Amino acid sequence: MGSSSSSYVPRTIYLDVDGKVQKVVFSRHCSPCDIKELLCSSSNIPRNTAIMLVDPEGALVSIDPTMPTNSPHSLYKVISLATSQLEEKEDMFQNILSHVAEQFSRSFGAFQINELKIEVTNRLSMLEKRVQLEGLKVVELEKCKNDLKKLRDEMTSRGLGKVGICPCKYNFSDNGMKLSPRIDIPSYPKYTLSQETIEALKKPTFDVWHWEHNEMLSCLEYMYHDLGLVNEFSMNPITLKRWLLGIQENYRSNPFHNFRHCFCVSQMMYGMINLCNLPEKMTLTDIGILMTAAVCHDLDHPGYNNTYQINARTELAVRYNDISPLENHHCAVAFQILSMPECNIFANVEPEAFKQIRQAIIILILATDMARHGEILESFKQKLDNFDFTNEEHVTCLKMVLIKCCDISNEVRPTEVAEPWVDCLLEEYFMQSDREKTEGLPVAPFMDRDKVTKPTAQIGFIKFVLIPMFETVMKLFPQIEEIMVQPLRDSRDHYEELKQIDDAMTEGSGTHFMLQKFKK
């Protein structure tokens, strides 16, 4: 978000701690983690305890620098997650009991409801014990899986992994992908986002580095509700939560292609939908396709690009015949998650409508393959002069360009938000080029740590890819010039200045070396 002087004004909230008023003061530049530590300390709760903050009505309050302030007459209360989970479980049991009782009372008027409640309670108690035992087994299995993953990654980094085998999470040699869905009700809370956060979410200036995974999940959940997609597709809100958790769990911890990148692309898409007034020009189904494709577009990315997959003849490249192997894989994982009933946000959509939604999402994810950049942009340019929002082919082409814009939009953001992403991308590039050198594969100069610098990596990309694409979109939506295109021009100028400094320093070093040699 913007860096105005108001960011450093202290903020004060008041807590109810054992019936006493406790004042907590923090700066608005504090991270959510810092604020949570302050809340734990003020509430006599051990550090690193998972906590939630609730208002007097019991509604959750987002723990972030922009949280709504309160007064000594309207105290917040800090609740440890363990307590919250017990209350959630009790609420869940009560809801089940009430639902079952209601169904039986409709069907069997003379049935003894109290006896039924007792019987169901006893059965739930037995089931709960079984779930606890199974839960312990799952924890042990997860620990083993994590240990195996660490061992595999260590072997790969040392060059001991099998050459030509893509280090993907799923084994394609058997029937289908092996996903481990969550069957419990997701435990991450639905945060009460402040109005300031809600407005910031619609802008490219949103600072994506200040948010934890649970908070990003809640922001994504808010976007689906705010855009009317939950109502449009008759989504079960709990299913939406499970689906988002499934999405997060199937992004790897790569330097760049990770869940935070997924959130960046989705938040930029949400911003463009609002900035370009797309709900007035497209159907809600189109909006849902754009958002869902953005959320799913890099699922299970292994951190090595298509060029590596093809040159190394990995299983992914063989499976997809060297045609956009990664993008095809992202689609496959996306619909494998959606194939699970507990994660299917489109469960209440008619089969024929879902078939069309599925095809549209696949088209958008496949469009993120940069090998198709020129082809897609040229097709869009040809439609611009007579663009027709009632023409399905025109709208599909626009959606392809929009997801491409969002996928590579980091330089649209403020420098302090964008620049760390360059470091992340270069780190991932260097991991790949180091591996390619070890395996005797071709190495792209822009990925070679011995040849590339941050300015050289960015200048050409901004000048010849980003600015031309966003300026083309600007012809259809002039309102993006100030908030999206101008920052790209500023970023280009910034990196060109850095390159001039680097060149001057290199030239100076060369001249100094020659002088020293001449003196000798």
Coordinates of C-alpha atoms in Angstrom, one line a residue, residues 84-411:
S84 CA -11.9 -21.5 19.6
Q85 CA -11.7 -25.0 18.1
L86 CA -13.6 -26.6 21.0
E87 CA -16.4 -24.0 20.6
E88 CA -16.5 -24.6 16.8
K89 CA -16.7 -28.4 17.4
E90 CA -19.6 -27.9 19.9
D91 CA -21.4 -25.6 17.5
M92 CA -20.9 -28.2 14.7
F93 CA -22.4 -31.0 16.9
Q94 CA -25.4 -28.8 17.9
N95 CA -26.0 -27.9 14.2
I96 CA -25.9 -31.5 13.2
L97 CA -28.3 -32.4 16.0
S98 CA -30.7 -29.7 15.2
H99 CA -30.7 -30.5 11.5
V100 CA -31.3 -34.3 12.1
A101 CA -34.0 -33.5 14.6
E102 CA -35.8 -31.2 12.2
Q103 CA -35.7 -33.8 9.4
F104 CA -37.1 -36.5 11.6
S105 CA -39.8 -34.2 13.1
R106 CA -41.0 -33.5 9.5
S107 CA -41.1 -37.2 8.5
F108 CA -42.2 -38.8 11.8
G109 CA -44.3 -36.4 13.9
A110 CA -44.7 -38.9 16.7
F111 CA -41.1 -39.8 16.9
Q112 CA -39.4 -39.1 20.3
I113 CA -36.9 -36.3 19.5
N114 CA -35.2 -36.3 22.9
E115 CA -34.4 -40.1 22.5
L116 CA -33.1 -39.4 19.0
K117 CA -30.8 -36.6 20.3
I118 CA -29.4 -38.9 23.0
E119 CA -28.7 -41.7 20.5
V120 CA -27.1 -39.4 18.0
T121 CA -25.0 -37.7 20.7
N122 CA -23.7 -41.2 21.8
R123 CA -22.9 -42.0 18.2
L124 CA -21.1 -38.7 17.6
S125 CA -19.1 -39.3 20.7
M126 CA -17.9 -42.6 19.4
L127 CA -17.2 -41.1 16.0
E128 CA -15.2 -38.3 17.6
K129 CA -12.9 -40.8 19.4
R130 CA -12.3 -42.6 16.1
V131 CA -11.6 -39.3 14.3
Q132 CA -9.1 -38.4 17.0
L133 CA -7.3 -41.8 16.6
E134 CA -7.3 -41.4 12.8
G135 CA -6.1 -37.8 13.2
L136 CA -3.0 -39.0 15.1
K137 CA -2.2 -41.5 12.3
V138 CA -2.6 -38.7 9.7
V139 CA -0.2 -36.5 11.6
E140 CA 2.4 -39.3 11.7
L141 CA 1.9 -39.9 7.9
E142 CA 2.3 -36.2 7.2
K143 CA 5.6 -36.1 9.2
C144 CA 6.9 -39.1 7.2
K145 CA 5.8 -37.4 3.9
N146 CA 7.6 -34.2 4.9
D147 CA 10.8 -36.1 5.8
L148 CA 10.7 -37.9 2.4
K149 CA 10.2 -34.6 0.6
K150 CA 13.1 -33.0 2.3
L151 CA 15.3 -36.0 1.5
R152 CA 14.2 -35.9 -2.2
D153 CA 14.9 -32.2 -2.4
E154 CA 18.3 -32.6 -0.8
M155 CA 19.2 -35.4 -3.3
T156 CA 18.0 -33.2 -6.2
S157 CA 20.0 -30.3 -5.1
R158 CA 23.1 -32.5 -4.9
G159 CA 22.5 -33.8 -8.4
L160 CA 21.6 -37.3 -7.1
G161 CA 18.1 -37.3 -8.4
K162 CA 17.1 -39.2 -11.6
V163 CA 17.9 -37.2 -14.6
G164 CA 14.9 -36.7 -16.8
I165 CA 12.3 -37.2 -14.1
C166 CA 10.3 -34.1 -13.2
P167 CA 10.3 -33.5 -9.4
C168 CA 6.5 -33.2 -9.4
K169 CA 4.4 -33.8 -6.4
Y170 CA 2.3 -36.4 -8.2
N171 CA 3.3 -39.7 -9.7
F172 CA 1.7 -40.1 -13.1
S173 CA 2.7 -43.7 -13.6
D174 CA -0.4 -45.0 -11.8
N175 CA -4.0 -44.3 -12.4
G176 CA -4.5 -40.6 -11.7
M177 CA -3.0 -38.1 -9.3
K178 CA -2.8 -38.8 -5.6
L179 CA -4.3 -35.9 -3.7
S180 CA -4.9 -35.9 0.1
P181 CA -7.9 -33.7 0.6
R182 CA -8.9 -32.2 3.9
I183 CA -12.2 -33.7 5.0
D184 CA -12.5 -31.6 8.2
I185 CA -14.1 -28.2 8.3
P186 CA -11.2 -25.7 7.5
S187 CA -9.8 -24.2 10.7
Y188 CA -8.7 -20.8 9.3
P189 CA -11.0 -18.1 10.5
K190 CA -12.9 -15.7 8.3
Y191 CA -11.3 -12.4 9.1
T192 CA -13.4 -9.2 9.4
L193 CA -11.5 -7.1 6.9
S194 CA -11.3 -3.4 7.6
Q195 CA -12.7 -1.0 5.1
E196 CA -9.2 0.3 4.4
T197 CA -8.1 -3.3 3.5
I198 CA -11.2 -3.9 1.4
E199 CA -10.5 -0.8 -0.7
A200 CA -6.8 -1.6 -1.0
L201 CA -7.6 -5.1 -2.3
K202 CA -9.0 -3.4 -5.5
K203 CA -5.7 -1.6 -6.3
P204 CA -2.4 -2.7 -7.8
T205 CA -0.7 -0.8 -4.9
F206 CA -1.8 -3.6 -2.4
D207 CA 1.3 -4.8 -0.5
V208 CA 1.2 -8.6 -0.8
W209 CA 4.2 -9.1 1.5
H210 CA 2.4 -8.1 4.7
W211 CA 0.0 -11.0 4.7
E212 CA 0.2 -14.6 6.1
H213 CA -1.3 -17.6 4.2
N214 CA -4.4 -17.7 6.3
E215 CA -5.0 -14.0 5.7
M216 CA -4.5 -14.4 2.0
L217 CA -7.0 -17.3 2.0
S218 CA -9.6 -15.0 3.7
C219 CA -8.9 -12.2 1.2
L220 CA -9.5 -14.7 -1.7
E221 CA -12.7 -15.9 0.1
Y222 CA -13.9 -12.3 0.4
M223 CA -13.3 -11.6 -3.3
Y224 CA -15.5 -14.6 -4.3
H225 CA -18.3 -13.3 -2.0
D226 CA -17.9 -9.7 -3.0
L227 CA -18.0 -10.4 -6.8
G228 CA -21.3 -12.4 -6.3
L229 CA -19.7 -15.6 -7.4
V230 CA -20.8 -17.6 -4.3
N231 CA -24.5 -16.7 -5.1
E232 CA -24.1 -17.1 -8.9
F233 CA -22.8 -20.6 -8.7
S234 CA -24.7 -21.6 -5.5
M235 CA -21.4 -22.4 -3.8
N236 CA -21.5 -23.9 -0.3
P237 CA -19.3 -21.4 1.7
I238 CA -17.6 -24.3 3.6
T239 CA -16.8 -26.0 0.2
L240 CA -15.3 -22.7 -0.9
K241 CA -13.0 -22.7 2.2
R242 CA -12.0 -26.3 1.6
W243 CA -11.3 -25.6 -2.1
L244 CA -9.1 -22.6 -1.2
L245 CA -7.2 -24.7 1.3
G246 CA -6.7 -27.4 -1.3
I247 CA -5.4 -24.9 -3.7
Q248 CA -2.9 -23.5 -1.1
E249 CA -1.7 -27.0 -0.2
N250 CA -1.0 -27.8 -3.9
Y251 CA 1.3 -24.8 -4.5
R252 CA 5.0 -25.7 -3.8
S253 CA 7.4 -23.6 -1.7
N254 CA 9.3 -22.4 -4.8
P255 CA 11.2 -19.0 -4.6
F256 CA 8.7 -17.5 -7.1
H257 CA 6.0 -19.9 -8.3
N258 CA 4.4 -20.3 -4.9
F259 CA 1.0 -19.6 -3.2
R260 CA 1.9 -15.9 -2.7
H261 CA 2.4 -15.6 -6.5
C262 CA -1.0 -17.2 -6.9
F263 CA -2.5 -14.6 -4.5
C264 CA -0.7 -11.7 -6.4
V265 CA -2.2 -12.8 -9.7
S266 CA -5.7 -13.3 -8.3
Q267 CA -5.6 -10.0 -6.4
M268 CA -4.5 -8.2 -9.6
M269 CA -7.3 -9.9 -11.5
Y270 CA -9.8 -8.7 -8.8
G271 CA -8.3 -5.2 -9.2
M272 CA -8.7 -5.2 -13.0
I273 CA -12.2 -6.6 -12.8
N274 CA -13.1 -3.6 -10.6
L275 CA -11.0 -1.0 -12.4
C276 CA -12.3 -1.9 -15.8
N277 CA -15.9 -2.3 -14.6
L278 CA -16.0 -5.8 -16.1
P279 CA -19.2 -6.9 -14.3
E280 CA -21.0 -4.4 -16.5
K281 CA -19.5 -5.8 -19.7
M282 CA -19.3 -9.5 -19.0
T283 CA -21.4 -12.2 -17.4
L284 CA -20.8 -13.3 -13.8
T285 CA -19.8 -16.7 -15.3
D286 CA -17.0 -14.9 -17.2
I287 CA -15.9 -13.2 -14.0
G288 CA -15.9 -16.6 -12.2
I289 CA -13.8 -18.1 -15.0
L290 CA -11.3 -15.3 -14.8
M291 CA -10.9 -15.5 -11.0
T292 CA -10.8 -19.3 -10.8
A293 CA -8.2 -19.5 -13.7
A294 CA -6.1 -16.9 -11.8
V295 CA -6.2 -18.9 -8.6
C296 CA -5.3 -22.2 -10.3
H297 CA -3.0 -21.0 -13.0
D298 CA 0.3 -22.3 -11.5
L299 CA -0.8 -25.3 -9.4
D300 CA 2.0 -27.7 -8.4
H301 CA 4.6 -25.7 -10.4
P302 CA 7.9 -27.6 -9.9
G303 CA 10.1 -24.5 -10.2
Y304 CA 11.6 -25.6 -13.6
N305 CA 10.1 -24.1 -16.8
N306 CA 8.8 -25.7 -20.0
T307 CA 12.2 -25.4 -21.7
Y308 CA 13.8 -27.6 -19.0
Q309 CA 10.9 -30.1 -19.1
I310 CA 11.3 -30.5 -22.8
N311 CA 15.1 -30.6 -22.9
A312 CA 15.3 -33.0 -20.0
R313 CA 12.5 -35.2 -21.5
T314 CA 10.7 -35.2 -18.2
E315 CA 7.6 -37.3 -17.6
L316 CA 5.5 -34.1 -17.9
A317 CA 7.0 -33.3 -21.3
V318 CA 6.4 -36.9 -22.5
R319 CA 2.9 -36.9 -21.2
Y320 CA 1.9 -33.7 -23.0
N321 CA 4.0 -34.2 -26.1
D322 CA 6.2 -31.1 -25.4
I323 CA 3.1 -28.9 -25.8
S324 CA 2.8 -26.5 -22.8
P325 CA 3.6 -29.3 -20.3
L326 CA 3.5 -27.1 -17.2
E327 CA 0.3 -25.3 -18.1
N328 CA -1.4 -28.6 -19.0
H329 CA -0.3 -30.0 -15.6
H330 CA -1.7 -26.9 -13.8
C331 CA -5.0 -27.6 -15.5
A332 CA -4.9 -31.3 -14.6
V333 CA -4.2 -30.6 -10.9
A334 CA -6.9 -27.9 -10.8
F335 CA -9.6 -30.2 -12.0
Q336 CA -8.4 -33.1 -9.9
I337 CA -9.0 -30.9 -6.8
L338 CA -12.4 -29.9 -8.2
S339 CA -13.3 -33.6 -8.8
M340 CA -13.4 -34.1 -5.1
P341 CA -17.0 -33.5 -3.8
E342 CA -15.8 -31.7 -0.7
C343 CA -13.8 -29.3 -2.8
N344 CA -16.1 -28.8 -5.8
I345 CA -17.2 -25.2 -5.8
F346 CA -19.1 -25.9 -9.0
A347 CA -21.1 -28.8 -7.5
N348 CA -24.4 -27.1 -8.0
V349 CA -23.8 -26.0 -11.6
E350 CA -25.6 -27.9 -14.4
P351 CA -23.4 -30.5 -16.1
E352 CA -23.5 -28.8 -19.5
A353 CA -22.7 -25.4 -17.9
F354 CA -19.8 -26.9 -16.0
K355 CA -18.4 -28.4 -19.2
Q356 CA -18.3 -24.9 -20.7
I357 CA -16.7 -23.4 -17.5
R358 CA -14.1 -26.2 -17.5
Q359 CA -13.2 -25.6 -21.1
A360 CA -12.9 -21.8 -20.6
I361 CA -10.7 -22.2 -17.5
I362 CA -8.4 -24.6 -19.4
I363 CA -8.1 -22.1 -22.3
L364 CA -7.1 -19.3 -19.9
I365 CA -4.5 -21.3 -18.0
L366 CA -3.0 -22.6 -21.3
A367 CA -2.8 -18.9 -22.4
T368 CA -0.2 -18.2 -19.6
D369 CA 2.5 -20.1 -21.6
M370 CA 4.8 -17.3 -22.7
A371 CA 5.6 -19.2 -25.8
R372 CA 2.2 -18.2 -27.1
H373 CA 2.5 -14.5 -26.1
G374 CA 2.9 -13.1 -29.6
E375 CA 0.2 -15.2 -31.1
I376 CA -2.4 -14.2 -28.4
L377 CA -1.6 -10.5 -28.4
E378 CA -1.7 -10.3 -32.2
S379 CA -5.1 -12.0 -32.2
F380 CA -6.4 -9.4 -29.6
K381 CA -5.0 -6.5 -31.6
Q382 CA -6.9 -7.6 -34.7
K383 CA -10.2 -7.4 -32.7
L384 CA -9.6 -4.1 -31.0
D385 CA -11.0 -1.7 -33.6
N386 CA -14.3 -3.4 -33.7
F387 CA -14.3 -5.1 -30.3
D388 CA -17.7 -6.5 -29.4
F389 CA -18.6 -7.6 -25.9
T390 CA -21.5 -9.7 -27.2
N391 CA -19.1 -11.7 -29.4
E392 CA -17.9 -14.8 -27.6
E393 CA -14.7 -15.1 -29.5
H394 CA -13.8 -11.5 -28.7
V395 CA -14.5 -11.9 -25.0
T396 CA -12.5 -15.2 -24.8
C397 CA -9.5 -13.4 -26.4
L398 CA -9.8 -10.5 -23.9
K399 CA -9.9 -12.9 -21.0
M400 CA -6.8 -14.6 -22.3
V401 CA -5.0 -11.3 -22.5
L402 CA -6.3 -10.3 -19.0
I403 CA -4.9 -13.4 -17.3
K404 CA -1.6 -12.9 -19.1
C405 CA -1.5 -9.3 -17.8
C406 CA -2.1 -10.4 -14.3
D407 CA 0.3 -13.3 -14.4
I408 CA 3.3 -11.0 -15.2
S409 CA 2.1 -7.8 -13.5
N410 CA 4.5 -7.4 -10.6
E411 CA 6.2 -4.4 -12.2

